[in-house]
CSV table of C-alpha atoms in Angstrom, one decimal:
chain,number,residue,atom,x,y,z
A,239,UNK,CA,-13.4,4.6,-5.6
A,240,UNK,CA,-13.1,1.2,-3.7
A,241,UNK,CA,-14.1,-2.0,-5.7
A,242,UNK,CA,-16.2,-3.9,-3.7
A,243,UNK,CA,-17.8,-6.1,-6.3
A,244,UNK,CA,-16.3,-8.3,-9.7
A,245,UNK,CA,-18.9,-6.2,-11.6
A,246,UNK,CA,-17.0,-3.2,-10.9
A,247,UNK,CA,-13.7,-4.6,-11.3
A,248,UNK,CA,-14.7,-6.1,-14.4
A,249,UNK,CA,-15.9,-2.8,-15.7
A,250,UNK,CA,-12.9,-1.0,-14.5
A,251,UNK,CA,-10.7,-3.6,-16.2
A,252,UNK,CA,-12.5,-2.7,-19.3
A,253,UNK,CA,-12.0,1.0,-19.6
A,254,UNK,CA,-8.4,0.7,-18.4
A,255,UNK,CA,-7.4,-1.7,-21.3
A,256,UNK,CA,-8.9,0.6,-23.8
A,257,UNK,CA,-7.2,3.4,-23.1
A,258,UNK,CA,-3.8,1.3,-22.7
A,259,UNK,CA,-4.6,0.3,-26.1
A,260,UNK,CA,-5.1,3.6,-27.3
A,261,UNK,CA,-2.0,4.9,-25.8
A,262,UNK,CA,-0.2,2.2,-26.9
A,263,UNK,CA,-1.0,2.9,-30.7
A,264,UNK,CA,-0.4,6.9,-30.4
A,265,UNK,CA,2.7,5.7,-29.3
A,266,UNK,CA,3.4,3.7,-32.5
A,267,UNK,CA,1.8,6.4,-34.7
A,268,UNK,CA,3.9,9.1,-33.0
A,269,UNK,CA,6.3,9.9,-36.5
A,270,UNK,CA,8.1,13.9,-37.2
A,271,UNK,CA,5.8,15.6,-38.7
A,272,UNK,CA,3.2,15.1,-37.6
A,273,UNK,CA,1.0,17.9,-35.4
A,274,UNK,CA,-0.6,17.1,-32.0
A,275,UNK,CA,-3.8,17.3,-33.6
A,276,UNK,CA,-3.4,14.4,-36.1
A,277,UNK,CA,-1.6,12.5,-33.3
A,278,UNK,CA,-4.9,13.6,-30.8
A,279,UNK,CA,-7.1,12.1,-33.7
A,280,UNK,CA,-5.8,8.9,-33.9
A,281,UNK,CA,-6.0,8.7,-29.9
A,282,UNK,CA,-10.0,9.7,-30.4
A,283,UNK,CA,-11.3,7.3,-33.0
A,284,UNK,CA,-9.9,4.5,-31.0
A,285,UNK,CA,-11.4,5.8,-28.0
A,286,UNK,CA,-14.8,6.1,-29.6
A,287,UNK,CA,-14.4,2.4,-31.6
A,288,UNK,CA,-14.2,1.0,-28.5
A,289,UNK,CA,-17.4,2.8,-27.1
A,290,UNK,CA,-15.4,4.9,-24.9
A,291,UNK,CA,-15.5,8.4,-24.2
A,292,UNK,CA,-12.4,11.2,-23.8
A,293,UNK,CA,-12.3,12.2,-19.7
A,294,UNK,CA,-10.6,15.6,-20.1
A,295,UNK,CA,-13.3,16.7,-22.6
A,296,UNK,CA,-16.0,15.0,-20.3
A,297,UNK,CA,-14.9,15.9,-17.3
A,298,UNK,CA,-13.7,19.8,-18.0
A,299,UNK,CA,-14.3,20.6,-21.2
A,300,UNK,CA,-10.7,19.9,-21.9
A,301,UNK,CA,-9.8,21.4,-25.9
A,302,UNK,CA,-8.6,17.7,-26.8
A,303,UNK,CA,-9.5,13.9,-26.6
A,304,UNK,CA,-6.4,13.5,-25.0
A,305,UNK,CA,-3.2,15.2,-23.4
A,306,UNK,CA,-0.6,16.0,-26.0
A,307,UNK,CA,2.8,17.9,-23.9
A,308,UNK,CA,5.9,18.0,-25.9
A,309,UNK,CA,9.4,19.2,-24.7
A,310,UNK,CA,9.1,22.4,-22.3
A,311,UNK,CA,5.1,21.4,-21.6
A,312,UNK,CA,5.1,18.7,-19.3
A,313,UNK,CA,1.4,18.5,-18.6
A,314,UNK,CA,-2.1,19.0,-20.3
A,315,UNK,CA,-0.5,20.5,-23.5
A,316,UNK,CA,-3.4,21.0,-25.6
A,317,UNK,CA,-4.0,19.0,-29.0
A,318,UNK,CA,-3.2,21.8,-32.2
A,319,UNK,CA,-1.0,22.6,-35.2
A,320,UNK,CA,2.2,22.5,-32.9
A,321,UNK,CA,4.5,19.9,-35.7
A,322,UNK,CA,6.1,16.8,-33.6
A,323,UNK,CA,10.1,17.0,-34.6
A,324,UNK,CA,12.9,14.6,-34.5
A,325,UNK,CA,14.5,14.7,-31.1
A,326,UNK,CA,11.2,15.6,-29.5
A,327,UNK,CA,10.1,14.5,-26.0
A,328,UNK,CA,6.3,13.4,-26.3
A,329,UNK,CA,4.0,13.0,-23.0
A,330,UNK,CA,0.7,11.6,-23.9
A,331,UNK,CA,-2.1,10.9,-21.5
A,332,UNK,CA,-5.0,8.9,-22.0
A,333,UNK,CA,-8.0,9.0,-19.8
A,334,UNK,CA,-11.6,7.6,-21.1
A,335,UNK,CA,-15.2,6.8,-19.5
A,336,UNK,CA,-17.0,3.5,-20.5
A,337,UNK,CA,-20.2,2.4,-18.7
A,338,UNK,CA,-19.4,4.9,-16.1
A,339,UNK,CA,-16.1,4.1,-14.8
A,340,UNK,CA,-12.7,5.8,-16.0
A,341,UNK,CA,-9.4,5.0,-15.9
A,342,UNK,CA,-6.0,6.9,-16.5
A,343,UNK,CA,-2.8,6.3,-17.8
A,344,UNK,CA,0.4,8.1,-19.6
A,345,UNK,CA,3.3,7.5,-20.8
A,346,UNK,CA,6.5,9.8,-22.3
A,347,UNK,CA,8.1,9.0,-25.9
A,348,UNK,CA,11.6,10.0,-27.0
A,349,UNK,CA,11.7,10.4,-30.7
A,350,UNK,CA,14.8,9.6,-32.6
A,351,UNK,CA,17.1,10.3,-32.6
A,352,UNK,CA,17.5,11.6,-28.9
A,353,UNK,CA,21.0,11.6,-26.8
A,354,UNK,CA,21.4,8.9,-24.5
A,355,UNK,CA,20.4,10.9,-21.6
A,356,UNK,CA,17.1,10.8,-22.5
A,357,UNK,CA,17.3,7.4,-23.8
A,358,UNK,CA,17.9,6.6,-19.9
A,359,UNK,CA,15.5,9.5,-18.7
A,360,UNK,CA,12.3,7.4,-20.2
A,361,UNK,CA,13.6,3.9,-18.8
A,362,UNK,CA,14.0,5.5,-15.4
A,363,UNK,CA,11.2,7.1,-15.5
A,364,UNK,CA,9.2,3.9,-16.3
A,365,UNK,CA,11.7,2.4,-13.3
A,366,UNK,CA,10.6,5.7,-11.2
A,367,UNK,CA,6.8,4.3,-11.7
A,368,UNK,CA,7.0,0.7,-11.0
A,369,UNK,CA,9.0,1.3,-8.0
A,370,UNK,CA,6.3,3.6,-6.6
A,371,UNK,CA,3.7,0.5,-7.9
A,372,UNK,CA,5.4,-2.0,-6.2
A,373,UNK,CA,4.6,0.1,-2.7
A,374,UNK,CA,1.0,-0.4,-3.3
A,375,UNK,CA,-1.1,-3.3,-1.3
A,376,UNK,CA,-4.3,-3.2,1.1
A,377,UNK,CA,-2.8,-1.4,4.5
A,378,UNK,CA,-0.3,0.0,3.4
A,379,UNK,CA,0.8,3.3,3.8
A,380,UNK,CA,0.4,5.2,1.0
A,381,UNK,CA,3.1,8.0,2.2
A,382,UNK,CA,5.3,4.4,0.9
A,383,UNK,CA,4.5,4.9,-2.6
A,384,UNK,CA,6.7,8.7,-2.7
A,385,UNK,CA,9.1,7.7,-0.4
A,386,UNK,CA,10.3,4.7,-2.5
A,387,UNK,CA,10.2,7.1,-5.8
A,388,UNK,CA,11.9,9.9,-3.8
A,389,UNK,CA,14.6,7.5,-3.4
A,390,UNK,CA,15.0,5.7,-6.3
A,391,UNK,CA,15.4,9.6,-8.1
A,392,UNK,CA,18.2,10.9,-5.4
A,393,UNK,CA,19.9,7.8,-5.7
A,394,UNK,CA,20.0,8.4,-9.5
A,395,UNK,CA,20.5,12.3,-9.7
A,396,UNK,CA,17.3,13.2,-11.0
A,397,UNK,CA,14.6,15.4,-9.3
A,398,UNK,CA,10.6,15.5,-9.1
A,399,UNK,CA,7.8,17.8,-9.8
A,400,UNK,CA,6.2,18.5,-6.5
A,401,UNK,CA,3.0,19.9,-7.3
A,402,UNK,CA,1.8,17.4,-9.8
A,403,UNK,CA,0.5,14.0,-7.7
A,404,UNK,CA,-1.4,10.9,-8.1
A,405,UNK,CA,-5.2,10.7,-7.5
A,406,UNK,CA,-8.0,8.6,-6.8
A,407,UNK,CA,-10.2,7.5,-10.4
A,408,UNK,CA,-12.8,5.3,-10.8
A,409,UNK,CA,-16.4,6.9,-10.6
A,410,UNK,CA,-14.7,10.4,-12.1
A,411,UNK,CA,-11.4,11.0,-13.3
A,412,UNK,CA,-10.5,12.9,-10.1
A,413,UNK,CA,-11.5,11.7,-6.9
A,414,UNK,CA,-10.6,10.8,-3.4
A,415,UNK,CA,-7.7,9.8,-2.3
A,416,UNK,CA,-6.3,13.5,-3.5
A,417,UNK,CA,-2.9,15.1,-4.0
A,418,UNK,CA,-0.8,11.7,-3.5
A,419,UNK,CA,2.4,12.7,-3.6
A,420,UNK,CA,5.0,10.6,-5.9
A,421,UNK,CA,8.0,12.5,-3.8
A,422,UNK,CA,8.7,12.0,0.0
A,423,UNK,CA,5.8,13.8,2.0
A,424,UNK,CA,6.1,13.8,5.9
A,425,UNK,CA,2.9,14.8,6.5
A,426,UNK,CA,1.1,11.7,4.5
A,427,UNK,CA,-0.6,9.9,7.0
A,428,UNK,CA,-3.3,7.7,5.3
A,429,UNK,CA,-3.3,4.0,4.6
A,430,UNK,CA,-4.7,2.0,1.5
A,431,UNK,CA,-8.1,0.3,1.7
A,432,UNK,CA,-8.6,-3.4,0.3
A,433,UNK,CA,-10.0,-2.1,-3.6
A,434,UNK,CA,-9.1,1.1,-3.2
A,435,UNK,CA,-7.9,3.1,-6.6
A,436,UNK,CA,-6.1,5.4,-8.0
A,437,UNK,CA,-3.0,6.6,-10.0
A,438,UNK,CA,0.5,6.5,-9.3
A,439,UNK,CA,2.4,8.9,-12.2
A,440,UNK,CA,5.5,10.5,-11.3
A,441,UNK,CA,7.5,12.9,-13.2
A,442,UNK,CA,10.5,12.3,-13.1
A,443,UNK,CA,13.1,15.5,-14.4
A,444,UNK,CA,17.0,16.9,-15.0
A,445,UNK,CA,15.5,19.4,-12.5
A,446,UNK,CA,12.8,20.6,-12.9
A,447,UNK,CA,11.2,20.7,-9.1
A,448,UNK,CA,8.1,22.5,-10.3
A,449,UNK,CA,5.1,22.7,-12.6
A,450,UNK,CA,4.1,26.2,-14.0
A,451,UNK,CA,1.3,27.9,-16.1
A,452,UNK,CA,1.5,28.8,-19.2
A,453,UNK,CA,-0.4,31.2,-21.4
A,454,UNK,CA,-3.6,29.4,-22.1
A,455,UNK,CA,-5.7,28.1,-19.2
A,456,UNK,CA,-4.9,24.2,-19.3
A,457,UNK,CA,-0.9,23.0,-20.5
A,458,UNK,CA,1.7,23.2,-17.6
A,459,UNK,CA,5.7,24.1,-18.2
A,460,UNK,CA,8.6,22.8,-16.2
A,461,UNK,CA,10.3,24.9,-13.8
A,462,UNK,CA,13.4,25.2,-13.6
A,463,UNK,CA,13.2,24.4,-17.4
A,464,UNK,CA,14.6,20.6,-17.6
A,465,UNK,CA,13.4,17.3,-19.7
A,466,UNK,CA,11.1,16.2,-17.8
A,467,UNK,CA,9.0,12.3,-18.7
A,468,UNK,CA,5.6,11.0,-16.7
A,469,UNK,CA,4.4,7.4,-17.3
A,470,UNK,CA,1.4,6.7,-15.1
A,471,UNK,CA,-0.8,3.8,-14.2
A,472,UNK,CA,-4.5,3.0,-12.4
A,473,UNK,CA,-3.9,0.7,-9.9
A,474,UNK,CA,-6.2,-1.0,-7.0
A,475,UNK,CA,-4.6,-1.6,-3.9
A,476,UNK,CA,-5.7,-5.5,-3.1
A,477,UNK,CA,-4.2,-7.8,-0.4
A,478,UNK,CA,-2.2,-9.4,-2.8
A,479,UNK,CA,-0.1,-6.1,-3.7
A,480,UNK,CA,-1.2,-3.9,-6.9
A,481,UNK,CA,-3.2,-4.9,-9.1
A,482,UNK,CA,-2.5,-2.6,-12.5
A,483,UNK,CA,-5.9,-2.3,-15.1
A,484,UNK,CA,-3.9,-0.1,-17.3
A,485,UNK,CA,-2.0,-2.7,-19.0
A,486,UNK,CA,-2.6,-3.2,-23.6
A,487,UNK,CA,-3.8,-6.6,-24.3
């Protein structure tokens, strides 16, 4: 999608802070003990409160209102009876339509009490993101954005998951531009339009290079087996640098 109109923006603004919110709050909720499910639950009603609707269940059919991984599952780890435990590693991802415009984002939770390697895991994942954001303006190049993350991880020992990239969102939750890679891609050729928008959610690992299936048809596993944290924003590229509609408030 490329906003071309304040109508759209202010549309787009609106679905990304509700899911921001939501995510926000799962985060807070997030307590041992608790399953997926309840956690899923709590990400749902404030989805529909705020006249949203889930994107994975819109979109695919998805078994969940949101995207619950913990631990070994790194990526579209379904909502169930699976019990959240101290020292877990928590990804949730929130996507949501409203008025026909989504928006995606994601973040990773460490709950205590965790070592302090994964203490510094989550904050450089978080750094891992904003440095990819921070590459994001009207005519650029958008191979900048993996390059910059590529870096930032060698210079800090830590690897990427090469088969799980950004995407264009707006009008659907997957869209043109595809397969943006948050790792250094040679072959990345295309530059950002003035509006243009999309997602920029690396996952950052002790690792893991890789992103396998599993035995049900949606939630993805690390490979090599590592910790591995994702935090993700939607973004519009503008002539002024990013501007980020996935922020609570």
């Amino acid at each position: 999608m490329t906003i071309s109109n304040d109508n759209d923006l202010t549309r787009l603004k609106e679905v990304g802070r509700i899911v921001a919110n939501t995510l926000e709050a799962m985060g807070k909720a997030l307590e041992p003990g608790m399953t997926t499910s309840e956690l899923d639950q709590i990400g749902r009603k404030l989805l529909e409160a705020a006249g949203a609707r889930p994107a994975p269940e819109l979109a695919y059919a998805f078994p969940g209102a949101t995207c619950i991984s913990v631990n070994e599952e790194i990526a579209h780890g379904i909502p169930g009876a699976r019990r959240i435990e101290r020292g877990d590693l928590v990804n949730i991802d929130v996507s949501a339509e409203k008025n026909g415009f989504f928006a995606d984002t994601g973040a990773s939770f460490a709950v205590p009490p965790v070592t302090r390697s994964i203490e510094r895991l989550c904050r450089d994942g978080r750094r891992a993101m904003w440095t990819g954001l921070r590459q994001v303006g009207a005519g650029k190049p958008i191979a900048g954005i993996g390059q910059a993350i590529g870096t930032f991880a060698r210079k800090n020992g830590y690897s990427l998951v090469r088969n799980l990239a950004s995407h264009g969102v707006g009008l659907s939750l997957h869209e043109e531009p595809t397969e943006i890679a948050t790792w250094p891609d040679s072959s990345e050729r295309r530059i950002m339009s003035d509006g243009l928008v999309f997602t920029v959610e690396p996952f950052l690992s002790f690792g893991a290079e890789w992103a396998e299936d599993g035995d049900d048809p949606w939630t993805l596993y690390s490979s090599p087996k590592a910790p591995t944290v994702q935090y993700e924003h939607t973004v519009i590229a503008t002539r002024n640098g990013p501007l980020i509609v996935t922020m609570a408030g």
